[in-house]
Coordinates of C-alpha atoms in Angstrom, one line a residue:
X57 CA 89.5 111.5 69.7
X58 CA 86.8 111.0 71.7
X59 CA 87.3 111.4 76.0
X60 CA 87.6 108.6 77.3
X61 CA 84.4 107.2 80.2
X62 CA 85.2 107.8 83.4
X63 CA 86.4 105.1 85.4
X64 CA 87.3 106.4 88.7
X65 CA 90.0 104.5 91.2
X66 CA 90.3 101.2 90.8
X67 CA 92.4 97.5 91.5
X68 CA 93.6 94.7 90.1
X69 CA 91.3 91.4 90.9
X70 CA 93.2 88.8 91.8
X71 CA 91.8 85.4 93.2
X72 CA 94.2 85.6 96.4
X73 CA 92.6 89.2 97.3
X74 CA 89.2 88.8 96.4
X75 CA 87.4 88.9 98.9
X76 CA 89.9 92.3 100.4
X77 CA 88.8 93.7 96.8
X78 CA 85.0 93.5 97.4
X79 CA 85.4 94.5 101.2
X80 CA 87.3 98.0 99.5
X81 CA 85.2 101.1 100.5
X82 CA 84.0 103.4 97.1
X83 CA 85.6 100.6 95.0
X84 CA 84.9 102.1 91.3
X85 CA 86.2 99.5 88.7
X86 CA 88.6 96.6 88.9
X87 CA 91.2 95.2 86.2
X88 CA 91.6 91.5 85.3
X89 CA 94.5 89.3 84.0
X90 CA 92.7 88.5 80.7
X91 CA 94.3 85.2 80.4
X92 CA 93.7 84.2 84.0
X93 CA 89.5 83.9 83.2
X94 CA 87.3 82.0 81.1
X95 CA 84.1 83.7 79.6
X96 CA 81.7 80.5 80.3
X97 CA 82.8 80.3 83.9
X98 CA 83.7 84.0 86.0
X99 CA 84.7 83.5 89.3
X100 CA 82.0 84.3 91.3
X101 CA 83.7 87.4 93.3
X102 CA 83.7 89.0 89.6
X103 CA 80.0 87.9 89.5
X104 CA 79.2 89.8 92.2
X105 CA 81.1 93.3 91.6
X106 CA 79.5 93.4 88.2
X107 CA 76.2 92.9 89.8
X108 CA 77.2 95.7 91.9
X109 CA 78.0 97.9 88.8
X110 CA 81.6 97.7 89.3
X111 CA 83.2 97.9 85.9
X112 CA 85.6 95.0 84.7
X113 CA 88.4 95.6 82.2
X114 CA 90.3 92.4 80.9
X115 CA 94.0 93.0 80.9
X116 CA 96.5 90.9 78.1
X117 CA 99.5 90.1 78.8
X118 CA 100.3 87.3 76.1
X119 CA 99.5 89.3 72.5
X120 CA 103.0 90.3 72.1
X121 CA 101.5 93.3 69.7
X122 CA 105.0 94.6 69.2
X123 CA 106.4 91.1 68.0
X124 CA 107.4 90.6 64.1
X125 CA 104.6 88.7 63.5
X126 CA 101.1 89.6 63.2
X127 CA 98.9 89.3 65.9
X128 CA 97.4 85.6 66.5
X129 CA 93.9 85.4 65.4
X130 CA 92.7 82.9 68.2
X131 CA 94.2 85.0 70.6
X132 CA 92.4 88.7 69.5
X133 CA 89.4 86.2 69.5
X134 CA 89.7 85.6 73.1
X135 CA 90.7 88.7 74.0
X136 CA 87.8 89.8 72.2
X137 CA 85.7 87.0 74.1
X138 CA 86.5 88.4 77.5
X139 CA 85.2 91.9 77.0
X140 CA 82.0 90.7 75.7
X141 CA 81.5 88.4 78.6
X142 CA 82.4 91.2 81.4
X143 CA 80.8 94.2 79.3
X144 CA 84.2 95.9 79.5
X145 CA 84.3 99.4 78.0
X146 CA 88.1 98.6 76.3
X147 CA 90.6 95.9 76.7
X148 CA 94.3 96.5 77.2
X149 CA 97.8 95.2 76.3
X150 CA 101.3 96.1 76.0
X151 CA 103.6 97.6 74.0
X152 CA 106.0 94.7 74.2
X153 CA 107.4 91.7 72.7
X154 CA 107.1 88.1 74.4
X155 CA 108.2 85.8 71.9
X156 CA 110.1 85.0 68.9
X157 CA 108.9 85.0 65.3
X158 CA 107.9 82.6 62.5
X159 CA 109.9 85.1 60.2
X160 CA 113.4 84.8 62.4
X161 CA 115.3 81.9 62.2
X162 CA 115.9 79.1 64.9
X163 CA 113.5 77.5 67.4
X164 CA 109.9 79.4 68.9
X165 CA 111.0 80.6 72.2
X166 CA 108.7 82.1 74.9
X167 CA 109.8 85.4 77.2
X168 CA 107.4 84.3 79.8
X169 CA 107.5 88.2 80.1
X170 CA 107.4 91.5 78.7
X171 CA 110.4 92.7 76.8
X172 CA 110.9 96.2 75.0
X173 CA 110.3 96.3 71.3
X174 CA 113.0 98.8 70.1
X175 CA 112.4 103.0 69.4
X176 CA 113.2 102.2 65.8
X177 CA 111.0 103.1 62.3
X178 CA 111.0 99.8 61.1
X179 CA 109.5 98.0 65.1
X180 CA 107.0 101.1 64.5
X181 CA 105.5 100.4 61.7
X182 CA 105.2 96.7 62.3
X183 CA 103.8 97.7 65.7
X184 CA 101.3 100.3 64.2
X185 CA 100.4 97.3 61.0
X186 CA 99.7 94.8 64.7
X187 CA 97.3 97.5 66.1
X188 CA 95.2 97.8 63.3
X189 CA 94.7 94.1 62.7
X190 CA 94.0 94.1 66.4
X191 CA 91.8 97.3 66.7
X192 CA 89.5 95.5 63.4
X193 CA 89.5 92.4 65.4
X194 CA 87.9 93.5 69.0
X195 CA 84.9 94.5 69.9
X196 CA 85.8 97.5 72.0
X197 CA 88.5 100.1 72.0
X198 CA 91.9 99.1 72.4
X199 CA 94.9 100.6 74.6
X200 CA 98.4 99.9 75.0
X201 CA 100.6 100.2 78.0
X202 CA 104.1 101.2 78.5
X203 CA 106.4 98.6 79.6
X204 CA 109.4 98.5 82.0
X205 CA 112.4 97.6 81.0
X206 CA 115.9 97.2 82.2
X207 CA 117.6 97.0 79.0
X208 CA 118.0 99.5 75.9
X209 CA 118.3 98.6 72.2
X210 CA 120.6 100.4 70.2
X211 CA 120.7 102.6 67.7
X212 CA 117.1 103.4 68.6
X213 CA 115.8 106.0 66.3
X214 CA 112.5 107.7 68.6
X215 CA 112.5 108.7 71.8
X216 CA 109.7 107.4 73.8
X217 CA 107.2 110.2 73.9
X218 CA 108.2 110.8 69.9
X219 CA 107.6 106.7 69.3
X220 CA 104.1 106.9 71.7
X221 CA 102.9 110.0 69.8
X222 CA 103.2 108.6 66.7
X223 CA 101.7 105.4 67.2
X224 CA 99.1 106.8 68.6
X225 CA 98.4 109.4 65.8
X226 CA 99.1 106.6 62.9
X227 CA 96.4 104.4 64.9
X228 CA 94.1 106.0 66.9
X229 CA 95.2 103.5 69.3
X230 CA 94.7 105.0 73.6
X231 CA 97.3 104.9 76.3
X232 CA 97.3 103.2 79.2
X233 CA 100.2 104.7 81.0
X234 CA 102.2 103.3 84.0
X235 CA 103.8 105.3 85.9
X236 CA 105.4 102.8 88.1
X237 CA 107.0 101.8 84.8
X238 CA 108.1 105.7 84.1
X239 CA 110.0 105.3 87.1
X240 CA 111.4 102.3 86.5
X241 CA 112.6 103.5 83.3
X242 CA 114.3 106.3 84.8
X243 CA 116.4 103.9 87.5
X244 CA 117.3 101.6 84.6
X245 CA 117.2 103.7 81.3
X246 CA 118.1 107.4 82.5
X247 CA 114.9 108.6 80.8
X248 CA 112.9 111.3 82.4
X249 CA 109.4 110.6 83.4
X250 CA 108.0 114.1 83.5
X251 CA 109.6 114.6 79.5
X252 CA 107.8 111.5 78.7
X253 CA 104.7 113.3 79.8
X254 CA 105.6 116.5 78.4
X255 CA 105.8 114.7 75.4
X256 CA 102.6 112.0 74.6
X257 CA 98.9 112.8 74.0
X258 CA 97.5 113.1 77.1
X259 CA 94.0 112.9 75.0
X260 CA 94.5 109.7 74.3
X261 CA 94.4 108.5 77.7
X262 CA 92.4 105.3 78.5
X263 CA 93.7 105.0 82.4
X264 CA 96.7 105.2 84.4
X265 CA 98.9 102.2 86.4
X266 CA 100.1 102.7 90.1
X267 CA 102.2 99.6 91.5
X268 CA 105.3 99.2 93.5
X269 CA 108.8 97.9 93.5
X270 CA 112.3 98.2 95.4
X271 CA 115.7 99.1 93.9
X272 CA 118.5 96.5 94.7
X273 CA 122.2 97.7 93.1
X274 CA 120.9 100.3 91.5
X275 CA 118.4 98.3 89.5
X276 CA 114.7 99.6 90.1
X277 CA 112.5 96.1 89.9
X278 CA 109.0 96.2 89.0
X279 CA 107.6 93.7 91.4
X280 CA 103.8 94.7 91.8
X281 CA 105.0 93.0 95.1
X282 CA 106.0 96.2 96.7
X283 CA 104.0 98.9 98.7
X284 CA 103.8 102.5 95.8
X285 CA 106.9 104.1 97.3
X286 CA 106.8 108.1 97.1
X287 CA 108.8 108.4 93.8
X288 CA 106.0 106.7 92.0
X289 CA 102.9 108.9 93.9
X290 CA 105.2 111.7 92.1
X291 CA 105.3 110.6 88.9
X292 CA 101.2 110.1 89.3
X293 CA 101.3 113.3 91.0
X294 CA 103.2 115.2 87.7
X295 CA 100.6 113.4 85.4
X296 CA 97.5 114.7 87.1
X297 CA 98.8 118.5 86.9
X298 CA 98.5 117.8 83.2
X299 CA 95.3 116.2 83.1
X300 CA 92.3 114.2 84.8
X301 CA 93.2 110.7 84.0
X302 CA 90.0 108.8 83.2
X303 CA 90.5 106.1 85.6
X304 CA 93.7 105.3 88.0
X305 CA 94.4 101.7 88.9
X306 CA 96.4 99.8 92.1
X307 CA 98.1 96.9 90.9
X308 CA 99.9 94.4 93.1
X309 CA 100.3 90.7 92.0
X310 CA 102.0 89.4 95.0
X311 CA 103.4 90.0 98.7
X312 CA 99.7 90.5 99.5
X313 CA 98.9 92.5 102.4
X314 CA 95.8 92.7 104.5
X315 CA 92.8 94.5 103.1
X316 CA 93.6 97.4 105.2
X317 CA 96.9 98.5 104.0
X318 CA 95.0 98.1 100.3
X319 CA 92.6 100.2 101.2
X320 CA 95.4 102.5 102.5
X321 CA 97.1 102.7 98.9
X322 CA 94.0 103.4 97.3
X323 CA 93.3 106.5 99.7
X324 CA 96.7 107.6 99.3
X325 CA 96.1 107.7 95.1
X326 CA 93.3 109.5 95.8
X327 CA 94.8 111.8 97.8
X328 CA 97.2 112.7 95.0
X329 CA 94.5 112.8 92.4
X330 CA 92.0 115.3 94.7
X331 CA 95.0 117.0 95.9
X332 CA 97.0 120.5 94.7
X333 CA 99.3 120.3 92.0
X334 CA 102.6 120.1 93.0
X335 CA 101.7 118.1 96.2
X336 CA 103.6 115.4 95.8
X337 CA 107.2 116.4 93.9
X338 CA 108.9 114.5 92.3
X339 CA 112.7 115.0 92.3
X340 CA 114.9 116.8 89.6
X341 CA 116.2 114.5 86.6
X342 CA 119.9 114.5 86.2
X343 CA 121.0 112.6 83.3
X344 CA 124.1 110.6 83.9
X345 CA 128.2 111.6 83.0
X346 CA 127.3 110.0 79.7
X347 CA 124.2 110.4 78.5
X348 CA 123.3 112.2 75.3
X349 CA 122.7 116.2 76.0
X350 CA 121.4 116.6 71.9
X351 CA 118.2 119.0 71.8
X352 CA 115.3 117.4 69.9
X353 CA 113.8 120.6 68.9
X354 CA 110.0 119.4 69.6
X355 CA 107.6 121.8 71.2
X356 CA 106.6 121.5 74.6
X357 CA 102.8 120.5 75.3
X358 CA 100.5 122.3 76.9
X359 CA 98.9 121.3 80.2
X360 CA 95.8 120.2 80.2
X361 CA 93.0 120.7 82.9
X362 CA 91.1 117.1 81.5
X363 CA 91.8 114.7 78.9
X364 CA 89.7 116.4 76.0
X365 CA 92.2 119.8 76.5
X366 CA 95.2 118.3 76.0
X367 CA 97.5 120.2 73.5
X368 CA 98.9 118.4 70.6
X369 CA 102.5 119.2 70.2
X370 CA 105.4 117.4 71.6
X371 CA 108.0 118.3 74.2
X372 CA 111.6 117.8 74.5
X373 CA 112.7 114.4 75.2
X374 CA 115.4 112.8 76.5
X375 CA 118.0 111.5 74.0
X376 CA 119.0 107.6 75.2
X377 CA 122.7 107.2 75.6
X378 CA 123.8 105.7 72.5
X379 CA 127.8 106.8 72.9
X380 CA 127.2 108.7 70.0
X381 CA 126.1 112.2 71.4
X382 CA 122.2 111.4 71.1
X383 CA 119.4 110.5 69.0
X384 CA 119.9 113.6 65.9
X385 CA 117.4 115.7 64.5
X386 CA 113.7 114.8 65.4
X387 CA 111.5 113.2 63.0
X388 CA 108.7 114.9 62.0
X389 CA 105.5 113.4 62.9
X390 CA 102.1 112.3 60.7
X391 CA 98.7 113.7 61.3
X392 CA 97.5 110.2 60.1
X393 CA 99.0 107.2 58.5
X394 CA 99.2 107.9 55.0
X395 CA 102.1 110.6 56.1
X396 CA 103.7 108.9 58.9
X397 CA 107.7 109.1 58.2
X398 CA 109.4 107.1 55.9
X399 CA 108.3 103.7 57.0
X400 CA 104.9 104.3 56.5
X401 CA 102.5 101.4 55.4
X402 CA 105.9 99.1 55.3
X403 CA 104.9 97.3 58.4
X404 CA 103.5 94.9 56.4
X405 CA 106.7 94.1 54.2
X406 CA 108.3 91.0 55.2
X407 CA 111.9 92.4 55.1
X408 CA 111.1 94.9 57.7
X409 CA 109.5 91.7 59.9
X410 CA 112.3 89.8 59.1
X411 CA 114.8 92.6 60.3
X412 CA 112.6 93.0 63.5
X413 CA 112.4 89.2 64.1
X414 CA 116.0 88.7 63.8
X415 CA 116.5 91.3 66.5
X416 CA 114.3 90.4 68.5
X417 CA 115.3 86.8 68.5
X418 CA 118.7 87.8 69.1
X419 CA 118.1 89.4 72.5
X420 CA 115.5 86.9 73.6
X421 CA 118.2 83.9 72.8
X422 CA 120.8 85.7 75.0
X423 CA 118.3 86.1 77.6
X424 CA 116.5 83.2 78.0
X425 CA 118.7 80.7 76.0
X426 CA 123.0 81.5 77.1
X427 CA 123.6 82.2 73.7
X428 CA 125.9 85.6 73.2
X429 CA 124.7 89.2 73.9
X430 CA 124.2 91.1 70.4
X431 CA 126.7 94.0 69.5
X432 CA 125.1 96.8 71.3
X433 CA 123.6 95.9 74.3
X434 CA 124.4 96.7 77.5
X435 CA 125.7 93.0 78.3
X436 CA 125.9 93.2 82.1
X437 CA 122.2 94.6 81.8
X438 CA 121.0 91.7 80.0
X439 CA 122.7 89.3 82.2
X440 CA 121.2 91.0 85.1
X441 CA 118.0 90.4 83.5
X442 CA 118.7 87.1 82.0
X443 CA 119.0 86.5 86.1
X444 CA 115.6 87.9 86.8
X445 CA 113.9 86.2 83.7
X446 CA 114.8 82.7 85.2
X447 CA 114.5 83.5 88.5
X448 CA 110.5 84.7 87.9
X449 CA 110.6 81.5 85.5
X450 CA 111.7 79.6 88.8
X451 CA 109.4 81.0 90.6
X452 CA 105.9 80.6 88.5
X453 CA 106.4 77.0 87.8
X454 CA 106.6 76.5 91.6
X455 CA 103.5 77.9 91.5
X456 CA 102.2 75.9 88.7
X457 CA 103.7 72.7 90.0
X458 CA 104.0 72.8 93.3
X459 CA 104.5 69.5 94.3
X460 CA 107.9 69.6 92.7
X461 CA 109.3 71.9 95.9
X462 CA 108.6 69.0 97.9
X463 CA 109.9 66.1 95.8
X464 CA 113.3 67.8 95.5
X465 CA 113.5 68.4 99.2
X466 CA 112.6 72.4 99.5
X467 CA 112.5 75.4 97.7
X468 CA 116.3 75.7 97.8
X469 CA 117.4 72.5 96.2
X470 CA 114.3 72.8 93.8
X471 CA 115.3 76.8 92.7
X472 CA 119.2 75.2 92.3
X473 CA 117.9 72.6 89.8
X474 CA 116.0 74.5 88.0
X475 CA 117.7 77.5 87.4
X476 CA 120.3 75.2 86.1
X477 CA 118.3 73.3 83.8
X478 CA 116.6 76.6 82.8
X479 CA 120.0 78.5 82.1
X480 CA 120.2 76.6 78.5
X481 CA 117.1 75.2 78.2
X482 CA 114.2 77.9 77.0
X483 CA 110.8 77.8 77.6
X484 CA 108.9 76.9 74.5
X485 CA 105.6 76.2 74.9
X486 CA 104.2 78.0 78.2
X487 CA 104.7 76.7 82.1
X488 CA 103.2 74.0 82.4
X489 CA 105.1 72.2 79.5
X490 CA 108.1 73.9 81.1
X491 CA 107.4 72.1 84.7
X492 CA 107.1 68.5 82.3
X493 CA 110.3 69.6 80.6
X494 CA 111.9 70.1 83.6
X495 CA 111.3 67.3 85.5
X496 CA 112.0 64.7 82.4
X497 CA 115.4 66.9 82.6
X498 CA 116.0 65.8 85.3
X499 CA 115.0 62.1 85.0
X500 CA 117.1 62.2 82.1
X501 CA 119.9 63.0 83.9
X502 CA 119.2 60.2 87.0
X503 CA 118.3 62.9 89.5
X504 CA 117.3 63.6 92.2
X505 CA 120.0 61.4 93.6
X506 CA 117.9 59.8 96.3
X507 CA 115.8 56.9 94.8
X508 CA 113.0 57.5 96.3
X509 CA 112.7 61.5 95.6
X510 CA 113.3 59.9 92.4
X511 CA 110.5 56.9 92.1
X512 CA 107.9 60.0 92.7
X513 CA 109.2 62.3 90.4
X514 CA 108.5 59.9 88.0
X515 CA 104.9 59.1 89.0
X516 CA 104.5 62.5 88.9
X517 CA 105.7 63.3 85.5
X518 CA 104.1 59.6 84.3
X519 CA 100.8 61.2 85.6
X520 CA 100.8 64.4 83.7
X521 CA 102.8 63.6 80.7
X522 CA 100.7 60.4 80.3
X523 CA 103.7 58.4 79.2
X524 CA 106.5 56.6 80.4
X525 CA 109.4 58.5 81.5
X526 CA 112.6 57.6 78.8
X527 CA 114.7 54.8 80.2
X528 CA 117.8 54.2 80.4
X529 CA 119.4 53.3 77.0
X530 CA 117.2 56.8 76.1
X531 CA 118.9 58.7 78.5
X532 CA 122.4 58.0 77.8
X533 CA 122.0 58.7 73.5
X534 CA 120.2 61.6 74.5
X535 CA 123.6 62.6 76.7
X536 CA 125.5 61.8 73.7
X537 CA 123.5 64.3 71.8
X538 CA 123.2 67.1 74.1
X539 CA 120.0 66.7 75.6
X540 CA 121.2 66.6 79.2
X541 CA 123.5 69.7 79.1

């Protein structure tokens, strides 16, 4: 595999920062939400760091590459689109799933976030199968990011360096690796960070994530809202005595803070990057009372003093706690596709979709849709995230529709109504279309309960929906039938 260009240290472009991002002193390179831009029409702050020979990398978040289904072809095209149009080097994703499949039963239901696809042969090799549609699709090199989760699937099969390793060697596919999400994963999964880098092919790394978060009852939240506590500058700290990364990004989404304190997370990554190894430890791993203590037998990796020395075995990783004494014996890995464990070339079989779409569907009904937690899971887990998921939900259609705070008299009484019309009704087609949903949910229903609060909710869902809101007779057969629950 080829090293990766250098990138240097970098941020992620928002429109509510840009002008603190092109103020930033020795400013390499800047990431974009991919979905957030149109080719045709870049903001003009964009315009004028590519003019300054900033680089621009577009960043998906809506692929859902590790979904049963096979990548959408409109969406690699504008994926595709976007890298052209900023003369990106590589686009990234996610190694995560966001929706439900045509291949599950039941309706199409939307995460509006990243979940984990599970550390099993059969979500590999319909992950790898998703990669190489994508990677013949765009126009530049592709690289996938680790996710955070909070919940575990289980009966996984991989660990996560053993599952990251071999997609990469069955694809060719790079890394972009989070470490903000390492950490989260050791809060809320009891996997160690420095075995996951121990573990993965440091040469196949594209660039590296920084954020922050905060940890309420012993649940680490990945905000991007936070300032990078210490624990994360470790993790980043434990990657760089393996290797140069290519490029090192800030990202925070919101919470923004003046330009200064920005500038001050940036010098404090490149203090870690420039400083000694070691500088910044990060604290011993203890696995919990009851996690798994089976060996995997892999070989550790070699530290490497850049990304093009990187060794290519695999180090022990942690086994998750299944109740069941660990993951067994380690799977031996592929050199390239044709040899890659027993799955191999099956991602393209509908019964291993199918299998993957049910189980995926399963969790993301529970989570998004009240409908029971499947055998396995950590149910207080997913209800704690079931919270979160509607919560962010909550808080993104505010954004998207803000006039609704003020028509339901505040933020309180409008996050009380719609967390419970979200608790059984999924999100389906994307926020905006939730925000209409929501608001003939509650017209449906006769609400608000002052008249006039009422009268301009419905001029404002007349105007957008460009219909008439259902009247009464509609209301009450849709009651009979459910549609108001």
């Amino acid at each position: 595999m080829k090293p990766m260009a250098h990138l240097g240290v970098g941020i992620g472009w928002r429109p509510e920062i840009a002008g603190a991002v092109e103020g930033l002193p020795g400013l390499d390179w800047v990431e974009v939400v991919a979905e957030n831009i149109c080719p045709g029409h870049l903001p003009e702050s964009l315009l004028r760091l590519l003019e300054r020979g900033v680089r621009v990398v577009p960043h998906g978040v809506s692929l859902g590459i590790g979904g049963a289904d096979r990548p959408d072809p409109a969406k690699l095209a504008a994926l595709g689109e976007r890298a052209v149009a900023l003369g990106a080097p590589l686009v990234t994703e996610h190694i995560a799933f966001v929706r439900t499949s045509s291949v599950a039963p039941g309706p199409l239901l939307e995460a509006g976030h990243l979940l984990p696809v599970a550390r099993t042969r059969d979500a590999l090799d319909v992950l790898c199968e998703n990669v190489r549609i994508a990677q013949d699709a765009l126009p530049v090199p592709l690289a996938l990011e680790n996710i955070a989760a909070l919940v575990s699937w289980p009966g996984e099969e991989l660990t996560e360096a053993q599952f990251l390793t071999e997609l990469v060697e069955r694809t060719g596919v790079r890394l972009l690796i989070d470490v903000a999400n390492l950490h989260t994963n050791r809060v809320n999964r009891g996997e160690d960070p420095v075995a996951v880098l121990d573990g993965i092919p440091l040469e196949a790394l594209a660039y590296v994530h920084v954020a922050g978060g905060v940890e309420r009852g012993g649940v680490w939240h990945d905000t991007h809202a936070h300032p990078v506590p210490p624990e994360v500058l470790a993790v980043l700290a434990e990657l760089r005595s393996r290797v140069d990364p290519p490029g090192v990004l800030l990202e925070r989404d919101d919470d923004f803070p003046p330009e200064a304190e920005l500038a001050g997370e940036l010098a404090a990554i490149r203090g870690v990057l420039g400083g000694p190894a070691g500088a910044v430890p990060y604290p011993p791993f203890h696995r919990s009372p009851g996690a798994a203590r089976t060996p995997l037998g892999l070989r550790p990796r070699p530290r490497a003093s850049n990304a093009g020395e990187a060794g290519s075995g695999s180090a022990p990783d942690l086994a998750a706690n299944r109740g069941e004494g660990g993951l067994g014996p380690a799977p031996v890995l592929a050199s390239n596709r044709g040899e890659a464990g027993s799955g191999s070339g099956e991602g393209g079989s509908g019964a291993v979709r199918t299998r993957v779409g049910i189980g995926q569907a399963a969790l993301l009904s529970a989570l998004v849709g009240g409908t029971p937690v499947p055998e396995g899971f950590d149910r207080q887990r997913v209800r704690v995230q079931a919270r979160a998921l509607a919560a962010k939900r909550a808080g993104i259609v505010a954004k998207v529709a803000p006039e609704l705070t003020g028509i339901l008299g505040g933020e309180d009484a409008y996050r009380e109504a719609f967390l419970g019309y979200a608790r059984h009704r999924p999100m389906t087609a994307g926020y905006r279309r939730d925000a209409l949903d929501f608001a003939e949910h509650l017209l449906v229903r006769d609400l608000p309960a002052d008249p006039a609060a009422r009268r301009r909710l419905t001029l404002w869902w007349r105007d957008r929906a460009g219909a008439r809101p259902p009247g009464r007779a509609v209301r009450w057969a849709r009651a009979l039938v459910g549609r108001a629950a």
